[in-house]
mmCIF file of C-alpha atoms in Angstrom:
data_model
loop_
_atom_site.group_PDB
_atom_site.id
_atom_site.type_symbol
_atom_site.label_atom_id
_atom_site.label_comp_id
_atom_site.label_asym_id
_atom_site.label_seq_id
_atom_site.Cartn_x
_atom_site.Cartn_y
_atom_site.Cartn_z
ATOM 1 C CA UNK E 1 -32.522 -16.296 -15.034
ATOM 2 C CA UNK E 2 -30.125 -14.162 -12.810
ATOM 3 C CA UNK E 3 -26.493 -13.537 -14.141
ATOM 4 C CA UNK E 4 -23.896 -15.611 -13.443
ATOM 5 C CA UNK E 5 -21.584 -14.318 -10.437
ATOM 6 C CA UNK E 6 -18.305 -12.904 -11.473
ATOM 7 C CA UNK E 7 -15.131 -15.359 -11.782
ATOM 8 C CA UNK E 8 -12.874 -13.942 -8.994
ATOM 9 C CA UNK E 9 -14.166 -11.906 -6.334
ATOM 10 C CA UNK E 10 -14.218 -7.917 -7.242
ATOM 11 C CA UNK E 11 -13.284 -5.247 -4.752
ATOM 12 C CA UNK E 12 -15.217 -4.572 -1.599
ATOM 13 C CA UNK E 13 -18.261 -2.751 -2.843
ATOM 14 C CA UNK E 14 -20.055 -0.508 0.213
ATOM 15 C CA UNK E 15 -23.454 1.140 -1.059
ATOM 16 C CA UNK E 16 -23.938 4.575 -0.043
ATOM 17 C CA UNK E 17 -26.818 6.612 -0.036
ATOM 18 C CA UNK E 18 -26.597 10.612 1.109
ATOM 19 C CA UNK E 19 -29.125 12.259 2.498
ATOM 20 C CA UNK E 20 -29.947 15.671 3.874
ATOM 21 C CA UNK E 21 -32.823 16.224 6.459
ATOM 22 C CA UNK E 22 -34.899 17.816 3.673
ATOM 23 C CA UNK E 23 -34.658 14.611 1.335
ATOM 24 C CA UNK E 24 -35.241 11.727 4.122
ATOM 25 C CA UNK E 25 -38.271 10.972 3.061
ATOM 26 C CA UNK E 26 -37.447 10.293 -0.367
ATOM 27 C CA UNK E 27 -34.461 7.785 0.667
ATOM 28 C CA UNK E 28 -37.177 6.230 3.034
ATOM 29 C CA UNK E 29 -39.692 6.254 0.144
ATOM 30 C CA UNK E 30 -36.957 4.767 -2.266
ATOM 31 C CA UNK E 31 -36.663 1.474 -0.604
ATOM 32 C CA UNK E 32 -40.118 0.430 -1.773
ATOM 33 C CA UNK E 33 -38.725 -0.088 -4.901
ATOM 34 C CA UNK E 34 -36.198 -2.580 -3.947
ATOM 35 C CA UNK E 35 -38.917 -4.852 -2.749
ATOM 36 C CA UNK E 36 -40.227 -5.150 -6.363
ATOM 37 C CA UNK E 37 -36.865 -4.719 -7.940
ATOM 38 C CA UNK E 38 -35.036 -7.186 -5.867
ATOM 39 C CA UNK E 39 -30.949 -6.303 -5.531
ATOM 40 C CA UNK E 40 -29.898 -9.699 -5.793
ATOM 41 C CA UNK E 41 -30.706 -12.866 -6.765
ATOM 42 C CA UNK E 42 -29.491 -15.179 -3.543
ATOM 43 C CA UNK E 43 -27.375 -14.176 -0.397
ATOM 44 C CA UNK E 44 -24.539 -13.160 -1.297
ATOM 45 C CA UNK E 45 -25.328 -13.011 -4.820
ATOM 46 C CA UNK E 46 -22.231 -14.808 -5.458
ATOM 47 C CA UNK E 47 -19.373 -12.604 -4.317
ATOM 48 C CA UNK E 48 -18.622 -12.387 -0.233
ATOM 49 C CA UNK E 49 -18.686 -10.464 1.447
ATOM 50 C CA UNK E 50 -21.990 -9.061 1.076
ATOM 51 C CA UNK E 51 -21.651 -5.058 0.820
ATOM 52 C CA UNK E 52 -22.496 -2.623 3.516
ATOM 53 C CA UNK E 53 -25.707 -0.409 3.096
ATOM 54 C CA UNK E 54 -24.811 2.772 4.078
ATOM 55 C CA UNK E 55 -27.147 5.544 4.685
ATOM 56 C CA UNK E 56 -24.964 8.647 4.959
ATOM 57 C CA UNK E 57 -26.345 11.887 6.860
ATOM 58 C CA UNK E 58 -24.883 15.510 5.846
ATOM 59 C CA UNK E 59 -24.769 16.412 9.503
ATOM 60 C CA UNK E 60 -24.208 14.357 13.071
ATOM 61 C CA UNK E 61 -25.703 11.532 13.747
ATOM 62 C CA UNK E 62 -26.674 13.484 17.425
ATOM 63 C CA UNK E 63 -28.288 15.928 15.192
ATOM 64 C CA UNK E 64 -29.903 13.881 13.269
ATOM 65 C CA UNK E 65 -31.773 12.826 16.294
ATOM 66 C CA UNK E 66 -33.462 15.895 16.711
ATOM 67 C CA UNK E 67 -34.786 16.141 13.416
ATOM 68 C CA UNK E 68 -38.592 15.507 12.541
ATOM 69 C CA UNK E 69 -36.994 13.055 9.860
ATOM 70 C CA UNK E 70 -35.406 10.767 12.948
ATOM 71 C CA UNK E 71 -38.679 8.798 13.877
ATOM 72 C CA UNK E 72 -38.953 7.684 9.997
ATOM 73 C CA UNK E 73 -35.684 6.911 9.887
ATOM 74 C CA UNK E 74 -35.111 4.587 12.834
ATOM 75 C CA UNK E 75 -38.496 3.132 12.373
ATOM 76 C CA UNK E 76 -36.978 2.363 8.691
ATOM 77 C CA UNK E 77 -33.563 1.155 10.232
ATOM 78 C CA UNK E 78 -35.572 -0.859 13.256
ATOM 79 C CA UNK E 79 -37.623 -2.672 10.641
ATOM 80 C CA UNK E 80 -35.021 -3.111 7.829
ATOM 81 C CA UNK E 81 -34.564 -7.014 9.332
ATOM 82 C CA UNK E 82 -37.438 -8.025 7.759
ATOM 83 C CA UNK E 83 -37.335 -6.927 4.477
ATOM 84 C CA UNK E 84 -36.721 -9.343 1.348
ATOM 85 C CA UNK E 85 -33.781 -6.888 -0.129
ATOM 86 C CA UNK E 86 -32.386 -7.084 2.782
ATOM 87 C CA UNK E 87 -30.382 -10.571 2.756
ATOM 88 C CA UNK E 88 -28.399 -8.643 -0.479
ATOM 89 C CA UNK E 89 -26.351 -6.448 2.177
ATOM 90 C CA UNK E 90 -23.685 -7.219 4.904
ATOM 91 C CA UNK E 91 -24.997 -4.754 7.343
ATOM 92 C CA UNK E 92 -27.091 -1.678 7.185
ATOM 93 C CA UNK E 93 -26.015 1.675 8.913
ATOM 94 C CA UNK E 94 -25.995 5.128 9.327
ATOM 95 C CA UNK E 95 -22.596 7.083 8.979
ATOM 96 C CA UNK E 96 -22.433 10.824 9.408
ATOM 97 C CA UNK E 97 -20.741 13.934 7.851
ATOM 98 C CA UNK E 98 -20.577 16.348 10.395
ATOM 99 C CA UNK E 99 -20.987 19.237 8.049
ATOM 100 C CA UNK E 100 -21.442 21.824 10.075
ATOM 101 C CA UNK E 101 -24.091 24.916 9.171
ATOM 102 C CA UNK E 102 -21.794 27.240 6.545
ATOM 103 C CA UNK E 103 -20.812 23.804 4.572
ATOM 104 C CA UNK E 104 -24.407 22.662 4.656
ATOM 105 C CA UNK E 105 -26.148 25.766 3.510
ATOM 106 C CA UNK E 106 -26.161 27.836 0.481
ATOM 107 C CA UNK E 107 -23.817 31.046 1.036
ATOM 108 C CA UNK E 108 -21.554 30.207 -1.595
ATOM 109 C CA UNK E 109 -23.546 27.840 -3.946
ATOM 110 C CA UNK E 110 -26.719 25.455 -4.247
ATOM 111 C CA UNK E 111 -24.222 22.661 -4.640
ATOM 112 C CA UNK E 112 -21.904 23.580 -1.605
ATOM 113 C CA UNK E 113 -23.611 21.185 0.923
ATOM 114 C CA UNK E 114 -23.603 17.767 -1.230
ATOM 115 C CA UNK E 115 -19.920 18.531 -2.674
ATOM 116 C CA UNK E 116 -18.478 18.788 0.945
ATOM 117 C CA UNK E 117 -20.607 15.323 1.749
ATOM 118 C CA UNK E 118 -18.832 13.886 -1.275
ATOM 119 C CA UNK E 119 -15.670 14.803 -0.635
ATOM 120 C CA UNK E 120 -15.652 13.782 2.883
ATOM 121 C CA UNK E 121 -16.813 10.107 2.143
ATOM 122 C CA UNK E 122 -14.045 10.156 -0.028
ATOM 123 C CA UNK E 123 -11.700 10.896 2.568
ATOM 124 C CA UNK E 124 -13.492 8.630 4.654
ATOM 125 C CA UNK E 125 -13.474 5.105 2.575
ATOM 126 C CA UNK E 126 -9.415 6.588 1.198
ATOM 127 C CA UNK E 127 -8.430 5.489 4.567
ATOM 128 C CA UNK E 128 -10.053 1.973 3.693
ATOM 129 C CA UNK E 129 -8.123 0.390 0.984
ATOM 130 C CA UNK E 130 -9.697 -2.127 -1.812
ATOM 131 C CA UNK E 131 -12.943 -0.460 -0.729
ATOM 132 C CA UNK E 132 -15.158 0.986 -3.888
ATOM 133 C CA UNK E 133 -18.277 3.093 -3.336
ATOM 134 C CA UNK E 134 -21.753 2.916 -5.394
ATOM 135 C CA UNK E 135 -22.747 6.602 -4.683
ATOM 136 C CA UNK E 136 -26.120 6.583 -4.965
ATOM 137 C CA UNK E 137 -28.911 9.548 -4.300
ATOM 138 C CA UNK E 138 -31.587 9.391 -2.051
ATOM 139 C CA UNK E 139 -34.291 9.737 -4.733
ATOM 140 C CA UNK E 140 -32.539 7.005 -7.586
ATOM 141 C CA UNK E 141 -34.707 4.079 -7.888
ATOM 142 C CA UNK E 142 -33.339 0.961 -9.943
ATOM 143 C CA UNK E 143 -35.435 -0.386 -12.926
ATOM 144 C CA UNK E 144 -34.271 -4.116 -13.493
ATOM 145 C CA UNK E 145 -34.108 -7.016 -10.907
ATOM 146 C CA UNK E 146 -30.638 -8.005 -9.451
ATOM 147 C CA UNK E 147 -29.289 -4.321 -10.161
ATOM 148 C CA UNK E 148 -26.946 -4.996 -7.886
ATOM 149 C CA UNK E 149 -25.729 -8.667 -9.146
ATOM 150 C CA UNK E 150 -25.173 -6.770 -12.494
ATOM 151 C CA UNK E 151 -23.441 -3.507 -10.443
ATOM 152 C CA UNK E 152 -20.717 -6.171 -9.475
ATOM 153 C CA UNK E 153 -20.538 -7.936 -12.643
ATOM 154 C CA UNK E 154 -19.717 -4.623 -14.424
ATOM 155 C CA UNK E 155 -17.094 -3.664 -11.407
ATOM 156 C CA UNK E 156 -15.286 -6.835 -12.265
ATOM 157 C CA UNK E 157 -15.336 -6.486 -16.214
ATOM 158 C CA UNK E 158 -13.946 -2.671 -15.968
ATOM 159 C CA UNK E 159 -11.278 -3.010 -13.324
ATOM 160 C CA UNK E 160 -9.109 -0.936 -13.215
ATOM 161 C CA UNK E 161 -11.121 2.206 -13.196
ATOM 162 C CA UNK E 162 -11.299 5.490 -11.350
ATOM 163 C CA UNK E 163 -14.907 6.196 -11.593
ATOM 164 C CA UNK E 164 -17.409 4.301 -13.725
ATOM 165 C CA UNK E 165 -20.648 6.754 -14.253
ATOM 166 C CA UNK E 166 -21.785 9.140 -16.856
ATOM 167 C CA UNK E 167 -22.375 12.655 -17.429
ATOM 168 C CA UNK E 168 -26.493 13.995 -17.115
ATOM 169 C CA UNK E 169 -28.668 12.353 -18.715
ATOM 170 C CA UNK E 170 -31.461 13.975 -18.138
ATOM 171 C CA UNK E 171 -34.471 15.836 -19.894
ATOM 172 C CA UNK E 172 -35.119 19.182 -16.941
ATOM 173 C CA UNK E 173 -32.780 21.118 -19.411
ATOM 174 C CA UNK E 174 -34.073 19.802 -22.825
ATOM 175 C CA UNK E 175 -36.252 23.027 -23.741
ATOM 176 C CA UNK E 176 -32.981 25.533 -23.067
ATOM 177 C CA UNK E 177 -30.199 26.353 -25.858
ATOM 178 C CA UNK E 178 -26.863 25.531 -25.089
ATOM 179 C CA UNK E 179 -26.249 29.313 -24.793
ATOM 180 C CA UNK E 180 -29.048 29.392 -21.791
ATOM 181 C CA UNK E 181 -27.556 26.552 -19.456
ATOM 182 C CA UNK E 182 -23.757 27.551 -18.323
ATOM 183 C CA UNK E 183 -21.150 25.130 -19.006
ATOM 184 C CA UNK E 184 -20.867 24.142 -15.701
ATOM 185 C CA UNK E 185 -24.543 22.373 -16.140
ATOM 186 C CA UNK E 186 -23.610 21.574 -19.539
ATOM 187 C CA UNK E 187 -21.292 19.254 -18.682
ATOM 188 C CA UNK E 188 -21.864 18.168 -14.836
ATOM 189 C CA UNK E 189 -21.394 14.988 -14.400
ATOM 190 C CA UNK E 190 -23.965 12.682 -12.482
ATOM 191 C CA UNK E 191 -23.007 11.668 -9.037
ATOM 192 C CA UNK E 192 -24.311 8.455 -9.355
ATOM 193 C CA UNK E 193 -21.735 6.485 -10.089
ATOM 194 C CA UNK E 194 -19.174 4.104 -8.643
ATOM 195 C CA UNK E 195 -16.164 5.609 -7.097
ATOM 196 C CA UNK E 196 -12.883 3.582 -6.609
ATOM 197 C CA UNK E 197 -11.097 5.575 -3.863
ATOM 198 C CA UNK E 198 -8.011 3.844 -3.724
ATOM 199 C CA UNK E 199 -7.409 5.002 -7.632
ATOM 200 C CA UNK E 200 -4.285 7.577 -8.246
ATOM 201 C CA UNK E 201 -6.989 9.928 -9.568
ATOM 202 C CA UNK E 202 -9.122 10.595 -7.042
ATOM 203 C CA UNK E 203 -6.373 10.215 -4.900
ATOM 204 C CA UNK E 204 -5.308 13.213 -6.497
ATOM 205 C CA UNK E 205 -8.470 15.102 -6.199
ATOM 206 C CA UNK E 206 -8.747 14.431 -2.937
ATOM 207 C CA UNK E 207 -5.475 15.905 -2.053
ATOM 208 C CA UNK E 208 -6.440 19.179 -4.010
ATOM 209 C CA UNK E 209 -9.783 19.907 -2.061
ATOM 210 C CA UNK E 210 -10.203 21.785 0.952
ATOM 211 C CA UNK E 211 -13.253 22.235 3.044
ATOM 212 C CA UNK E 212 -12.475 26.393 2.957
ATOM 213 C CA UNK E 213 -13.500 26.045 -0.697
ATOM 214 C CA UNK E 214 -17.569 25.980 -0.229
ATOM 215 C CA UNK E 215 -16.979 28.007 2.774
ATOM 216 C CA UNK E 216 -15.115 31.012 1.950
#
């Protein structure tokens, strides 16, 4: 049977999936998933109101548009109506990060693009209060029904928290020594994890970054 909802409503959950042209297929591909692994159990799935699915571009929107990804995409968005995951979500959407070229590419690091897409949906749901984000990557897939039923159950039981997630978990590094892998892989965390954006503490981190970081 699917869990019981939580007692009290939790915070306003949005879902939020990044994407970069070169991975739209996989986000597109990921969704087939959800129609075996359904999200929730009912409408709703007992908390209101039913998140937001956002799909969140690195670049424009505009720019999107001119990408071979685009007619995928808004045949996915166009038929999104009619799928059986889709009564789990309040709305589905596209939002943008308007990265521009420098920020998306890799002058400075592999990792400059998707930290400057982090960091600016943080700034972006900051300016929403009691809104917590489920950051999760184009190419994650769940493996149990009513994932997200339990997602909210576990946002409740935690409260208050900054981030709920967990460091790599991975095997891609299993046959290198500890002295092969630098510390920064050693220890990177996994971006797939819920963010609480109102918290002090990434409050905090939010106030220290600066776009000139990955660009400079």
């Amino acid at each position: 049977p699917p869990p019981p909802p939580p007692s009290s409503p939790p915070a306003a959950l949005a879902i939020v999936r990044p994407f970069a042209t070169h991975d739209a297929s996989k986000l597109i591909g990921s969704f087939a998933r959800w129609e075996v692994v359904a999200p929730c159990a009912a409408v709703g799935a007992g908390f209101a109101p039913a998140p937001p699915l956002v799909l969140y571009y690195s670049k424009s929107i505009r720019e999107l548009r001119g990408t071979p990804a685009w007619p995928s995409l808004e045949a996915f968005l166009q038929g999104a109506s009619s799928k059986p995951w889709r009564r789990c979500f309040g709305s589905v959407s596209l939002l943008g990060g308007n990265l521009t070229e420098a920020q998306h590419g890799s002058e400075v690091a592999w990792s400059s693009g998707p930290s400057v897409q982090f960091y600016r949906m943080l700034a972006y749901y900051s300016a929403r209060p009691e809104t917590t984000v489920y950051y999760m990557d184009p190419d994650t897939v769940p493996m149990a029904r009513f994932w997200l039923d339990r997602l909210m159950r576990d946002m409740h039981a935690q409260r208050p928290f900054s981030v709920l997630g967990s460091t790599y978990r991975g095997s891609n590094w299993d046959s290198f020594s500890d002295e092969e892998i630098p510390v920064a892989l050693r220890r990177h965390l996994n971006g797939n994890a819920v963010y609480n954006v109102s918290h002090p503490f990434l409050l905090e981190a939010l106030s220290q970054y600066s776009d000139e970081l990955w660009t400079t």
